[in-house]
């Protein structure tokens, strides 16, 4: 329901090309700044 155009829309070419780098990059992009910010605040 959140993404009604995902099923009817065409498949994205980035998903099958690099299925590992996508989630990994997102996780790093979210964890690295959070860890740095937490470390700076803690110190």
Coordinates of C-alpha atoms in Angstrom, one line a residue:
X1 CA 0.0 0.0 0.0
X2 CA 2.9 2.3 0.6
X3 CA 4.3 1.7 -2.9
X4 CA 1.4 1.3 -5.3
X5 CA 3.6 2.0 -8.4
X6 CA 6.2 -0.6 -7.5
X7 CA 4.3 -3.5 -8.9
X8 CA 2.8 -1.8 -11.9
X9 CA 6.0 0.1 -12.6
X10 CA 9.0 -1.3 -14.5
X11 CA 11.7 -3.2 -12.5
X12 CA 14.7 -1.2 -11.4
X13 CA 18.0 -2.1 -13.1
X14 CA 20.0 -1.4 -9.9
X15 CA 18.5 -4.2 -7.9
X16 CA 19.7 -7.2 -9.9
X17 CA 23.0 -5.5 -10.8
X18 CA 24.2 -5.1 -7.2
X19 CA 22.0 -6.7 -4.6
X20 CA 24.7 -6.8 -2.0
X21 CA 26.1 -3.3 -2.3
X22 CA 22.7 -1.7 -2.0
X23 CA 21.7 -2.8 1.5
X24 CA 25.4 -2.7 2.6
X25 CA 25.8 0.9 1.5
X26 CA 22.6 1.9 3.2
X27 CA 23.6 0.2 6.4
X28 CA 27.0 1.9 6.4
X29 CA 25.6 5.3 5.6
X30 CA 23.3 5.0 8.6
X31 CA 25.7 3.3 11.0
X32 CA 28.9 5.3 10.4
X33 CA 27.5 8.8 11.0
X34 CA 25.5 7.5 14.0
X35 CA 28.5 5.8 15.5
X36 CA 30.7 8.9 15.0
X37 CA 28.0 11.2 16.4
X38 CA 27.5 8.9 19.4
X39 CA 31.2 8.7 20.0
X40 CA 31.7 12.5 19.8
X41 CA 28.7 13.1 22.2
X42 CA 29.9 10.4 24.6
X43 CA 33.4 11.8 24.7

